[in-house]
XYZ file of C-alpha atoms in Angstrom:
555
model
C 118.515 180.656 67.405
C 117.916 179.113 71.071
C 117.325 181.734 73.418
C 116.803 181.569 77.596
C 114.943 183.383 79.108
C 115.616 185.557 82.217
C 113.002 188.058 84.092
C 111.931 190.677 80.841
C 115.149 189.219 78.949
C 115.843 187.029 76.370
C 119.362 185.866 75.078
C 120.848 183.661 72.567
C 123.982 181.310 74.160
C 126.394 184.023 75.831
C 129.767 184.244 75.711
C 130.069 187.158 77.703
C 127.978 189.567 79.834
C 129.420 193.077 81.033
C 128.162 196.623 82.408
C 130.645 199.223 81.241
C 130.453 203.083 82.994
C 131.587 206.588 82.100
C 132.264 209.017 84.957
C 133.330 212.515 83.943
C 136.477 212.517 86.114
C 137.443 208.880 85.644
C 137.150 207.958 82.153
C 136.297 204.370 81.088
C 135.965 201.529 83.719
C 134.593 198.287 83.842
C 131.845 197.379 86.132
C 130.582 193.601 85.377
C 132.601 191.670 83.501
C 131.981 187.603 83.146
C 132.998 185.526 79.888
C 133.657 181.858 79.426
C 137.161 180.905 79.781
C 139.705 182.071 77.404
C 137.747 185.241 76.939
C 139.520 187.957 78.437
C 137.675 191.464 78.798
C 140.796 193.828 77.222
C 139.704 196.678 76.039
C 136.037 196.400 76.252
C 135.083 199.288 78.139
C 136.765 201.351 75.837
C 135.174 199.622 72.642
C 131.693 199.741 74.365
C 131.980 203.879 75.330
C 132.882 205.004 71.718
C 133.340 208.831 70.731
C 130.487 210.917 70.500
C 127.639 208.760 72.442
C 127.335 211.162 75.273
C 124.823 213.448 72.747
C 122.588 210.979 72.747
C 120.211 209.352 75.094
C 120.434 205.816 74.091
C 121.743 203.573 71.328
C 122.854 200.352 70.516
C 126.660 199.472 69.915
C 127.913 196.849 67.961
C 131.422 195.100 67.743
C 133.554 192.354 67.470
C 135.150 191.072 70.568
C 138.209 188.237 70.326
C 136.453 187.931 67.141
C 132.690 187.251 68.081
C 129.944 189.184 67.788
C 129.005 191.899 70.215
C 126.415 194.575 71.310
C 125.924 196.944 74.028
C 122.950 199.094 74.971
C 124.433 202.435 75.986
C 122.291 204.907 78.120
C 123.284 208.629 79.196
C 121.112 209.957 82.016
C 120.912 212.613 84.106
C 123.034 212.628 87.948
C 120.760 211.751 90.578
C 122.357 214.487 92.656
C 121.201 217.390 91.718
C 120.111 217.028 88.457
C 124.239 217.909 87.279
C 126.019 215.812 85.125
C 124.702 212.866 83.554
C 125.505 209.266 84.432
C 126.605 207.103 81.500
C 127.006 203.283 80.841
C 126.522 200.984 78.312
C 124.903 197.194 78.947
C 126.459 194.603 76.445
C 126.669 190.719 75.712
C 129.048 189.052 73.293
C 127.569 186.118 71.624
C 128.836 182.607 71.637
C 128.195 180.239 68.323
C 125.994 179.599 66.681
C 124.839 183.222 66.762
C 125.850 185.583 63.923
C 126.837 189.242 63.199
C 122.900 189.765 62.599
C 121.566 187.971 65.392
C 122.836 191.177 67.026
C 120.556 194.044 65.843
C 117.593 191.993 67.348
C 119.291 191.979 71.121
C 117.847 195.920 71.732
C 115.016 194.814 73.203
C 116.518 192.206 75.657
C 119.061 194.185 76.703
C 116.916 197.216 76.990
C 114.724 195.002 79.537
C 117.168 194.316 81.055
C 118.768 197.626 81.880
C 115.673 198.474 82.751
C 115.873 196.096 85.655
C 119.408 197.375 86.773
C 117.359 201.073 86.708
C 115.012 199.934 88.722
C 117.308 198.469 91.629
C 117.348 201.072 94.685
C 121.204 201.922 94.060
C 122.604 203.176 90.672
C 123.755 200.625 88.066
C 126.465 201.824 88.491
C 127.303 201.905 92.235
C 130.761 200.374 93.815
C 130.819 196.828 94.411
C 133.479 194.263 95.149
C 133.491 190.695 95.373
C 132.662 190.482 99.216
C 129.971 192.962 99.109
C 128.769 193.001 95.715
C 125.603 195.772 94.341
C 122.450 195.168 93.613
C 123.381 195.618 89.977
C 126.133 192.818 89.794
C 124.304 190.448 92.146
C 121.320 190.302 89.154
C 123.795 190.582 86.162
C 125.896 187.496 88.141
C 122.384 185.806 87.936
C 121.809 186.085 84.409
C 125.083 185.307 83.132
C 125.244 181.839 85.134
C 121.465 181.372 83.361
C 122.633 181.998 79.752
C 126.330 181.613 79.252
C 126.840 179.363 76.649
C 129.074 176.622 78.824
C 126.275 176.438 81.384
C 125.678 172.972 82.818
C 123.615 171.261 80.362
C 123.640 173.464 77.823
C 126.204 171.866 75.337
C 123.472 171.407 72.433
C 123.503 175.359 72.377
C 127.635 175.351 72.158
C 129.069 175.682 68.510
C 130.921 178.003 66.528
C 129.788 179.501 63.154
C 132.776 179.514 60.999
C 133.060 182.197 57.678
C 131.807 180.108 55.020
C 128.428 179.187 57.224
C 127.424 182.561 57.760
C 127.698 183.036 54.429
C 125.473 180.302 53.598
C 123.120 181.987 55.334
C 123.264 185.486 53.660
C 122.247 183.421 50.762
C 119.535 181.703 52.044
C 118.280 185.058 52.985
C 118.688 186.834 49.527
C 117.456 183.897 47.591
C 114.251 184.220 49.674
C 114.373 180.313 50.991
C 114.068 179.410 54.812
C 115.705 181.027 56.842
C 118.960 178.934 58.133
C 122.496 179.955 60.363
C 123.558 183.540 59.881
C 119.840 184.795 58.111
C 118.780 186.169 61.744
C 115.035 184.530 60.444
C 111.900 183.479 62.454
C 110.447 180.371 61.275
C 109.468 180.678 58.398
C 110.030 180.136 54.562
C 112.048 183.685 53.938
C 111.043 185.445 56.601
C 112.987 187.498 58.752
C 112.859 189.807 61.506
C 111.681 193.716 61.358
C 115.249 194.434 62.797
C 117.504 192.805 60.351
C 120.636 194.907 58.935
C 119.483 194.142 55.465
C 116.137 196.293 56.225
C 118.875 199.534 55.952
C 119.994 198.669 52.387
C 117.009 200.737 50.566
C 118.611 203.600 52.915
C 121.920 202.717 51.898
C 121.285 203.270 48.328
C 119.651 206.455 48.910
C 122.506 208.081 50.497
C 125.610 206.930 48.307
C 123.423 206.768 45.282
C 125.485 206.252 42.513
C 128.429 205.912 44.694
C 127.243 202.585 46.130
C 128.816 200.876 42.675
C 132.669 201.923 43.493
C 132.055 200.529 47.516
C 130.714 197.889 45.899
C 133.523 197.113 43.597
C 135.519 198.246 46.418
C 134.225 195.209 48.874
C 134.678 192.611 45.960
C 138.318 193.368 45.755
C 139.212 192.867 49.518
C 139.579 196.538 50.330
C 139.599 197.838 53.524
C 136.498 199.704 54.618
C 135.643 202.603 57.027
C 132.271 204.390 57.728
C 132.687 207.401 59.891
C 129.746 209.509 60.990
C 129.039 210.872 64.390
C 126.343 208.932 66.486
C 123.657 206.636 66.282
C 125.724 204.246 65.797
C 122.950 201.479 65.084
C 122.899 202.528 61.526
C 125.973 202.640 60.876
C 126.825 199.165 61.892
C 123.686 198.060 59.529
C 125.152 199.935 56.591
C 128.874 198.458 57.333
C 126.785 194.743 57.422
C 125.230 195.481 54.255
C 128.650 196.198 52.387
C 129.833 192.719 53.947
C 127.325 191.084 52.496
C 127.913 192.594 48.712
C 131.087 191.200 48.987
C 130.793 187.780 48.972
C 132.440 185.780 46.079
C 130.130 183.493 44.042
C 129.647 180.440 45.526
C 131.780 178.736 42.843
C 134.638 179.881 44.497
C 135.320 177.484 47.710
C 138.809 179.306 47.866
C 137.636 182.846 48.101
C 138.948 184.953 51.008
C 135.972 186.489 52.784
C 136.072 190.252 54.121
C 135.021 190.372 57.907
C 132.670 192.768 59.214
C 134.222 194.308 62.282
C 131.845 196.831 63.721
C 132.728 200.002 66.053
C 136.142 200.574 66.351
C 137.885 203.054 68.301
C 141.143 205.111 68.696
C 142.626 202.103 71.243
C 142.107 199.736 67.806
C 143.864 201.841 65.854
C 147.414 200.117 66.222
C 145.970 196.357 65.457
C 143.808 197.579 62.791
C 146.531 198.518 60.901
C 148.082 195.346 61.138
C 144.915 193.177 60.180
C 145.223 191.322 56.787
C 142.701 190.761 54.436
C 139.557 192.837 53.778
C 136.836 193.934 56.044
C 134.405 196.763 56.779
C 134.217 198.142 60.006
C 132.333 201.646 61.432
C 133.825 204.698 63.515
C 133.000 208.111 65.116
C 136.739 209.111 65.534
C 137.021 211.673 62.516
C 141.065 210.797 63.426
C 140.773 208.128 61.606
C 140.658 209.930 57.949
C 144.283 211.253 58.443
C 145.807 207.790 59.349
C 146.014 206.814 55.538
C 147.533 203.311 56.295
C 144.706 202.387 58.457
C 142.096 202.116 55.105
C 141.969 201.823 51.551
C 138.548 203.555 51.279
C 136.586 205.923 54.271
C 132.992 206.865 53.773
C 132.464 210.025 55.495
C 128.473 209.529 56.950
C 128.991 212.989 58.796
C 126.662 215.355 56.450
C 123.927 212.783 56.832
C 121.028 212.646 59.361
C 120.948 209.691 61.393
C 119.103 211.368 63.904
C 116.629 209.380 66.324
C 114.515 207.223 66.048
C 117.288 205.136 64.859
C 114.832 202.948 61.899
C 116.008 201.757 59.125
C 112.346 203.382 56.994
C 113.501 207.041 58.959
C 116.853 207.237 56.599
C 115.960 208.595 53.292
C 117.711 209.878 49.889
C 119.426 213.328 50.682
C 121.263 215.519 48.322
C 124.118 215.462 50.188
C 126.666 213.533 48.496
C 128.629 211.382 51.145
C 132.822 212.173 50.455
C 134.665 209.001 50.222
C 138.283 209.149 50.439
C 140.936 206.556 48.776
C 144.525 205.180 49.490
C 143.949 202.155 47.511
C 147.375 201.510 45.528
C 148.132 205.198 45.582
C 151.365 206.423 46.247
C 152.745 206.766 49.592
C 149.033 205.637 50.931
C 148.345 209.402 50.050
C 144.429 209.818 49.439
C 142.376 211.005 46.567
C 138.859 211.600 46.926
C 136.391 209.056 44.424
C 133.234 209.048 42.892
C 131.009 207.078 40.460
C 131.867 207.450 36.938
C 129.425 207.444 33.852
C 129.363 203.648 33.065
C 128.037 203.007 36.646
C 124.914 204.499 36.198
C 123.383 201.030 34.333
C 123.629 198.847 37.185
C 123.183 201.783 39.660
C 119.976 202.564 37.653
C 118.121 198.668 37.941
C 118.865 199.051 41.758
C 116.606 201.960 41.616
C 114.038 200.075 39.468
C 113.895 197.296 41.894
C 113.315 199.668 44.980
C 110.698 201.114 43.649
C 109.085 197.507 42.400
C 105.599 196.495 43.448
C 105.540 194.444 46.423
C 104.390 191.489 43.612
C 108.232 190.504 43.480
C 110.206 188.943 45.857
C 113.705 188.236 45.939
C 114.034 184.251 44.610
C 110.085 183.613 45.120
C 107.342 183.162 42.493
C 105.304 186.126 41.513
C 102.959 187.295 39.145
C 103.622 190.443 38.851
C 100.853 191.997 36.409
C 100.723 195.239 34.592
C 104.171 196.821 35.997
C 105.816 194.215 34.725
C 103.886 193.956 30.990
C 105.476 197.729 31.172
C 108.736 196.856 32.103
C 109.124 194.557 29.266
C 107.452 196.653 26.642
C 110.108 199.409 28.137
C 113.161 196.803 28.293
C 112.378 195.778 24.792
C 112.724 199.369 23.337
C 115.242 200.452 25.489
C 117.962 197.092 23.828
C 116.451 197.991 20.434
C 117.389 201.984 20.788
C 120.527 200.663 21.825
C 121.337 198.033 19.533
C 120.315 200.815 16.950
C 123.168 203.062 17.947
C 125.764 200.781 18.597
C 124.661 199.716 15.225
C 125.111 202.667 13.664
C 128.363 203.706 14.947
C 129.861 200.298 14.299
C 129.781 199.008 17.623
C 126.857 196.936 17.087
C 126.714 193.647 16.673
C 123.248 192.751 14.495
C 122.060 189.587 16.585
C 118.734 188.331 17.077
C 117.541 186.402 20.224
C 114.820 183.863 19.994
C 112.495 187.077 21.362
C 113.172 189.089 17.786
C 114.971 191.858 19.225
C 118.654 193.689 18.749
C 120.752 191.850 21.410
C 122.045 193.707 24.433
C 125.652 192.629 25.204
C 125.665 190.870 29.007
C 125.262 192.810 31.901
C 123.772 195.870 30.319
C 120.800 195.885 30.654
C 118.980 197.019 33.809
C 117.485 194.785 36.277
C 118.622 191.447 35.481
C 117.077 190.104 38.403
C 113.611 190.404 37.008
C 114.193 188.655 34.310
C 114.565 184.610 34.105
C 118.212 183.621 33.193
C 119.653 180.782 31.860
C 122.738 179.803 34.076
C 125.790 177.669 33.873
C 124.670 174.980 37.357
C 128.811 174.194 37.395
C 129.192 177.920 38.140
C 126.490 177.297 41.278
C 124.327 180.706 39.879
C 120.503 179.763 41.254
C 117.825 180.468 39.727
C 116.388 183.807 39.502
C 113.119 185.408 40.182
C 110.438 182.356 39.010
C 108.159 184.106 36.361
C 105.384 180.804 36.542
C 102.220 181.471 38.355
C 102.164 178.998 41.664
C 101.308 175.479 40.541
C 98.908 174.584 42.768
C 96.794 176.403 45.726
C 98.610 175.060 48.446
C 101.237 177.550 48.020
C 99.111 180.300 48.315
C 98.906 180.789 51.852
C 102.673 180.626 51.634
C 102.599 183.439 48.859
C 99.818 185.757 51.354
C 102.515 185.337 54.233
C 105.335 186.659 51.957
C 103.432 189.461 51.457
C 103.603 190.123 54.785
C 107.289 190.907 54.762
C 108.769 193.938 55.845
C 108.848 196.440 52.476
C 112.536 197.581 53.515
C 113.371 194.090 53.850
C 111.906 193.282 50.724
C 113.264 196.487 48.759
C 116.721 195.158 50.598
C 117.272 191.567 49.140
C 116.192 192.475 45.847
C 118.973 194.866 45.787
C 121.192 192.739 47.496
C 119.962 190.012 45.038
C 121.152 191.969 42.144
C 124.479 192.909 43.232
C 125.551 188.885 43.954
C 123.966 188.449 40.254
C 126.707 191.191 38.606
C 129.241 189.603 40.993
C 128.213 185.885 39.542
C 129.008 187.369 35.816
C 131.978 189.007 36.640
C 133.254 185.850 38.040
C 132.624 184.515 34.714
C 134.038 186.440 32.709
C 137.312 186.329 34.518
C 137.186 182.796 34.539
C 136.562 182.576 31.076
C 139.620 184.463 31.053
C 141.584 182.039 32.624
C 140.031 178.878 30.969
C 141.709 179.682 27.644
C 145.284 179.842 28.878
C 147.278 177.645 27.236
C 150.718 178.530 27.719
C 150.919 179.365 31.453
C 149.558 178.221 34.774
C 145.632 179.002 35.388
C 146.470 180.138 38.734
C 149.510 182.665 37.739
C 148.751 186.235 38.079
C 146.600 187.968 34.928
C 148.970 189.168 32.099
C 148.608 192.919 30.639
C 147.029 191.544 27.439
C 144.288 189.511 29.484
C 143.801 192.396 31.622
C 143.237 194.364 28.410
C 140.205 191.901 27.391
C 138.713 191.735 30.520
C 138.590 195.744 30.482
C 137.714 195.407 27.018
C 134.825 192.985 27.151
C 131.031 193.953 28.300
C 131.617 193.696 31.874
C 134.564 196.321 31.442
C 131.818 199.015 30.246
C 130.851 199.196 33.907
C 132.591 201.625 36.213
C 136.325 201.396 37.108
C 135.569 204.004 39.686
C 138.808 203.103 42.115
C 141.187 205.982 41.273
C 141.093 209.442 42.110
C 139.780 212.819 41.038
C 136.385 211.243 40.163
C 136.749 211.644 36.624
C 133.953 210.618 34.097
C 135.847 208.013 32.878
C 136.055 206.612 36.076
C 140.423 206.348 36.917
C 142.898 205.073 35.031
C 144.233 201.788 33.585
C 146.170 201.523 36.603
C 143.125 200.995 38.826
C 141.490 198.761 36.075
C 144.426 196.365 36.472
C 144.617 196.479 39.967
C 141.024 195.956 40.497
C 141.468 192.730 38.170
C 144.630 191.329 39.638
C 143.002 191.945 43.530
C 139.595 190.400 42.843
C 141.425 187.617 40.931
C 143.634 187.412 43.949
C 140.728 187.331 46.223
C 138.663 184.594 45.101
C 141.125 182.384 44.984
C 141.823 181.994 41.141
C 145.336 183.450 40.752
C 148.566 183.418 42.368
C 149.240 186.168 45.437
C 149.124 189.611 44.279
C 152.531 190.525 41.928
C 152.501 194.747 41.954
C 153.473 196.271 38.865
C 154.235 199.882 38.134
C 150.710 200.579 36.327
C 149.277 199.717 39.735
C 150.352 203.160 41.070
């Protein structure tokens, strides 16, 4: 993206600029507010001054304002006077197109800059100002907003809008490793992105939901509503909340799909309009009230018994045995909710995410590698694992004796772990790309491209593997449950999915992974209520049957 340049700062096309304060006796209040037209500040200084951030020193803020992407710097100091109190504010932009929800987490270090310059002014930041005699603090934010709004005089080559479908283009671009376009947040650079990039926290992600991560995940495909509560940093949590987004995305067969929305931070003063919000999104807290408004969520994600203590990285947030509670409402009675977990038949795809994070840094995400030895012993280990279980199946009827051109038992789809590492052959009408290239680099010129990927970030790496994986189980989902629909032959493709269709798709290979939606956690992972309402919603959501019709298995 096109940035300008002010003193120490740099910013992408603005669409706002604002300096929000906290004062002990007065609450909230606005200090600097400028946007271009249309753009009214509302509740901003209540958005930007969330629960919880006076513990900290500093941390960065993320949002959605009038529906474009926002982040503030927030800083608590000590009072001048005396060393009591402490004197709290928070420095924040909202971007104008064609910035993205992850061109924010690289705006810390501009607007740390340029806080820095407000500290540095002889008065407080935060001093009292009005139009004819404005502070030192407004007079230089005044300055830098009428350098880089977006609408500035000859600046209408930097003016667009980013709509749904492009930013999704450009998570893919990003996963499948090729350069980096709108929405990827990438330097120049084939697959290359910056240090800062939400997708860097996925390894972290996976560490603390573990198994868990596969009913969000199913959660996210299905257009459920999504809240992550924890206490502050809030910087991670927004990263986490991005990288559920992104495992939602339909396939890219499905030009009719309803995207989810990431919404970031969202306070008690959202609370009323949240509830009213249609369709599916994730968005991030640190007002616990939000757990006993049931009708505000379908799932929560309670972050609290996890460390996201400073510094605020996404390499400092490891696997802990403390198993994250995640509360439910989704199509239970009376929006009461149920606590969930993983179930048994999620631990196959939950188990080649862990193979892939802890892959050599030989393979990349859509990119040619060679891999060597690890992955002559991944084969050798794949090969035995299908025959063991070909075996079995075998052997308590299940099985189906088939041989693949390779001479071994086969594995029915979806089973086995870490598709993405081996090379797949895909239906191009379905729009599945390629996988990970097995074929050494044709020529040397590539090389120096290959010793540059190297060079990438490991969490970023570990990140769009997983990421990469996910989008692959979503891709066969998709086709089995259009599969589904493609043999109807006495009713409309696009009417809702009968009880006996349901009963295949839950019956089929994809419906030995988890059904993990309803509640009490139990192995077998809820009942065929959830199973059917998981179908119907998904079905719903990417566009290939009617609106969802609720039945009374749904409950």
């Amino acid at each position: 993206m096109s940035t300008l340049q002010v003193g120490a700062a740099e910013f992408p096309p603005l669409a706002s600029l604002f300096l929000t304060h906290f004062d002990d006796i007065k609450g909230q209040s606005v200090i600097f507010y400028a946007s271009i037209p249309n753009l009214p500040a509302s509740t901003i200084e209540h958005t930007t001054l969330p629960s919880g951030l006076h513990a900290l020193d500093s941390d960065l803020v993320l949002f959605t304002h009038h529906d474009l992407p926002g982040a503030g710097e927030f800083r608590s100091r000590l009072s001048d006077e005396g060393a009591r109190g402490r004197r709290m504010g928070t420095l924040g932009v909202v971007l104008a197109g064609p910035s993205t929800v992850a061109d924010l987490f690289t705006l810390r270090q501009p607007l740390s800059n340029l806080f820095d310059q407000l500290e540095s002014l002889e008065s407080s930041p935060f001093a009292p100002s009005s139009s004819s005699a404005p502070s030192s603090a407004v007079s230089l934010l005044a300055k830098v907003w009428h350098e880089c709004r977006a609408d500035a005089p000859g600046a209408e080559d930097r003016v667009g809008r980013v709509t749904g479908k492009e930013e999704i283009r450009g998570v893919r671009t990003l996963v499948d490793g090729r350069e980096g376009g709108k929405g990827t947040g990438s330097a120049n650079g084939r697959g290359t992105i910056q240090a800062e990039h939400p997708i860097a926290y996925m390894p972290s992600l996976l560490g603390i939901l573990g198994p868990s991560i596969v009913p969000i995940y199913r959660a996210a495909l299905s257009g459920q509503r999504i809240i992550l509560y924890s206490t502050p940093p809030l910087l991670p949590l927004a990263a986490f909340a991005w990288c559920i987004w992104a495992m939602s995305l339909a396939p890219p067969s499905t030009p009719d799909a309803e995207p989810n929305k990431w919404l970031g931070n969202v306070g008690l003063m959202d609370l009323s309009d949240l509830k009213k919000r249609k369709g599916g999104w994730v968005a991030t807290t640190s007002d616990a009230i939000y757990r006993s408004h049931h009708d505000a969520y379908d799932v929560f994600v309670d972050l609290s018994s996890i460390s996201l203590s400073s510094p605020i990285t996404s390499s400092s947030i490891t696997a802990t045995p403390t198993t994250p509670i995640i509360h439910s409402t989704y199509h239970q009675p009376k929006n009461q909710s149920t606590i969930i977990t993983y179930a048994f038949s999620d631990l196959p795809l939950y188990r080649s995410l862990l193979l892939l994070t802890s892959s050599p840094p030989t393979v990349h995400a859509g990119v040619s590698r060679t891999g060597g030895w690890w992955l002559l012993a991944f084969e050798i280990l794949e090969r035995a694992w299908k025959l063991c279980v070909g075996v079995c199946e075998f052997a308590v009827g299940r099985g189906r004796v088939e041989e693949t051109d390779e001479g071994h038992l086969r594995l029915d789809e979806g089973e086995e772990d870490a598709r993405l590492l081996d090379d797949v052959d895909v239906d191009v009408e379905d729009g599945e790309p390629d996988l990970i290239d097995s074929q050494p680099r044709a020529n040397n010129d590539d090389d120096d491209g290959e010793a540059e990927e190297d060079k990438e970030d490991e969490a970023i790496r570990r990140g769009r593997l997983i990421l990469r994986q996910l989008h692959h189980n979503t891709y066969h989902l998709h086709h089995q449950l259009r599969a589904i629909l493609a043999s109807r032959s006495d009713i409309s493709q696009t009417a809702s999915l009968k009880e006996a269709e349901i009963k295949q798709l839950i019956g089929g290979s994809v419906g030995r992974w988890s059904w993990a939606f309803a509640g009490g956690g139990s192995s077998g992972g809820g009942g065929s209520g959830a199973e059917v309402a998981f179908w119907k919603d998904v079905s719903r959501v990417w566009g290939l049957t009617s609106e969802f019709e609720s039945e009374a298995g749904d409950a």
